[in-house]
Coordinates of C-alpha atoms in Angstrom, one line a residue:
M10 CA 8.9 -19.1 -43.8
N11 CA 12.5 -19.3 -42.6
T12 CA 14.1 -17.4 -39.7
G13 CA 15.5 -14.7 -42.0
D14 CA 12.1 -14.1 -43.6
E15 CA 10.5 -13.9 -40.2
L16 CA 13.0 -11.4 -39.0
R17 CA 12.6 -9.2 -42.1
A18 CA 8.8 -9.4 -41.7
A19 CA 9.0 -8.4 -38.0
V20 CA 11.3 -5.4 -38.8
S21 CA 9.0 -4.4 -41.7
A22 CA 5.9 -4.6 -39.4
R23 CA 7.7 -2.5 -36.8
R24 CA 8.4 0.2 -39.4
D25 CA 4.8 0.0 -40.7
L26 CA 3.1 0.0 -37.3
G27 CA 5.4 2.4 -35.5
P28 CA 6.9 2.4 -32.0
D29 CA 3.5 2.0 -30.3
F30 CA 3.3 -1.7 -31.5
E31 CA 7.0 -2.4 -31.1
D32 CA 6.7 -4.6 -28.0
A33 CA 3.9 -6.7 -29.7
V34 CA 6.0 -7.2 -32.8
V35 CA 9.0 -8.3 -30.8
D36 CA 6.9 -10.6 -28.6
S37 CA 5.2 -12.2 -31.7
F38 CA 8.6 -12.7 -33.4
L39 CA 10.2 -14.3 -30.4
D40 CA 7.1 -16.5 -29.9
K41 CA 7.3 -17.8 -33.5
M42 CA 11.0 -18.5 -33.1
G43 CA 10.4 -20.3 -29.8
Q44 CA 7.7 -22.5 -31.5
E45 CA 10.0 -23.3 -34.4
I46 CA 12.8 -24.3 -32.1
D47 CA 10.4 -26.4 -30.0
R48 CA 9.2 -28.1 -33.1
R49 CA 12.8 -28.9 -34.2
V50 CA 13.8 -30.2 -30.7
D51 CA 10.6 -32.4 -30.6
E52 CA 11.5 -33.9 -34.0
R53 CA 15.0 -34.7 -32.8
L54 CA 13.8 -36.2 -29.6
A55 CA 11.2 -38.3 -31.4
A56 CA 14.0 -39.6 -33.7
A57 CA 16.2 -40.5 -30.7
P58 CA 17.0 -44.2 -30.2
E59 CA 15.1 -46.0 -27.5
A60 CA 18.2 -46.5 -25.4
G61 CA 18.4 -42.7 -24.9
K62 CA 14.8 -42.7 -23.6
A63 CA 15.6 -45.4 -21.1
R64 CA 18.4 -43.3 -19.7
A65 CA 16.3 -40.2 -19.3
S66 CA 15.2 -41.1 -15.8
S67 CA 18.8 -41.1 -14.6
G68 CA 19.3 -37.4 -15.5
P69 CA 19.7 -35.4 -18.6
S70 CA 21.6 -37.1 -21.4
Q71 CA 24.5 -35.5 -23.3
G72 CA 22.1 -34.9 -26.2
Q73 CA 19.6 -33.1 -24.0
R74 CA 22.3 -30.9 -22.6
L75 CA 23.5 -30.0 -26.1
A76 CA 19.9 -29.4 -27.3
L77 CA 19.3 -27.0 -24.4
A78 CA 22.6 -25.2 -25.1
I79 CA 21.8 -24.8 -28.8
V80 CA 18.2 -23.7 -28.2
S81 CA 19.1 -21.2 -25.5
V82 CA 22.0 -19.6 -27.4
S83 CA 19.8 -19.5 -30.5
L84 CA 17.0 -17.7 -28.7
G85 CA 19.5 -15.4 -27.0
T86 CA 21.1 -14.5 -30.3
V87 CA 17.8 -13.9 -32.0
A88 CA 16.7 -11.7 -29.0
T89 CA 20.0 -9.8 -29.2
M90 CA 19.6 -9.2 -33.0
V91 CA 16.0 -8.0 -32.6
L92 CA 16.8 -5.7 -29.7
T93 CA 19.8 -4.3 -31.6
I94 CA 17.9 -3.8 -34.8
L95 CA 15.0 -2.1 -33.0
G96 CA 17.4 0.1 -31.0
D97 CA 15.6 2.8 -29.0
G98 CA 17.5 2.0 -25.8
R99 CA 16.2 -1.5 -25.5
A100 CA 19.7 -3.0 -25.0
Y101 CA 19.2 -3.0 -21.2
A102 CA 16.9 -6.1 -21.8
L103 CA 19.9 -8.1 -23.0
V104 CA 21.4 -8.4 -19.5
P105 CA 18.5 -10.3 -17.9
I106 CA 18.1 -12.4 -21.0
W107 CA 21.6 -13.7 -21.1
I108 CA 21.8 -14.1 -17.3
G109 CA 18.6 -16.2 -17.5
I110 CA 20.2 -18.3 -20.2
L111 CA 23.3 -18.9 -18.0
V112 CA 21.2 -19.7 -15.0
I113 CA 19.0 -22.2 -16.8
N114 CA 21.9 -23.9 -18.5
G115 CA 23.8 -24.0 -15.2
I116 CA 20.9 -25.6 -13.3
F117 CA 20.1 -28.1 -16.0
N118 CA 23.8 -29.1 -16.4
G119 CA 24.3 -29.2 -12.6
S120 CA 21.6 -31.8 -12.3
K121 CA 23.4 -34.3 -14.5
S122 CA 24.1 -37.7 -13.0
R123 CA 27.7 -38.3 -12.0
G124 CA 27.6 -42.1 -12.3

């Protein structure tokens, strides 16, 4: 099932189950998206050339920094879409989500080697 299908299924489940199960539906959807992104990143890392693996000990590579940026922005976008679609005053949760994304990316990219 692709991301669009997963999102439609989550919204449909939310409608069918009602607001009592809203948090569980959102958590389940975000968990599935996280697993799919992890699977894609693992596939790309496994396909990376051996030279990239040898450099990994000296700090994050350009590809790793790019992968983190793509994954974190993708998850943030999905979370934003889900919380916007669900409404009910849940937009307040977007602030800590995006601040967390900025902090994680800042820490990861701040640890890159300068040599």
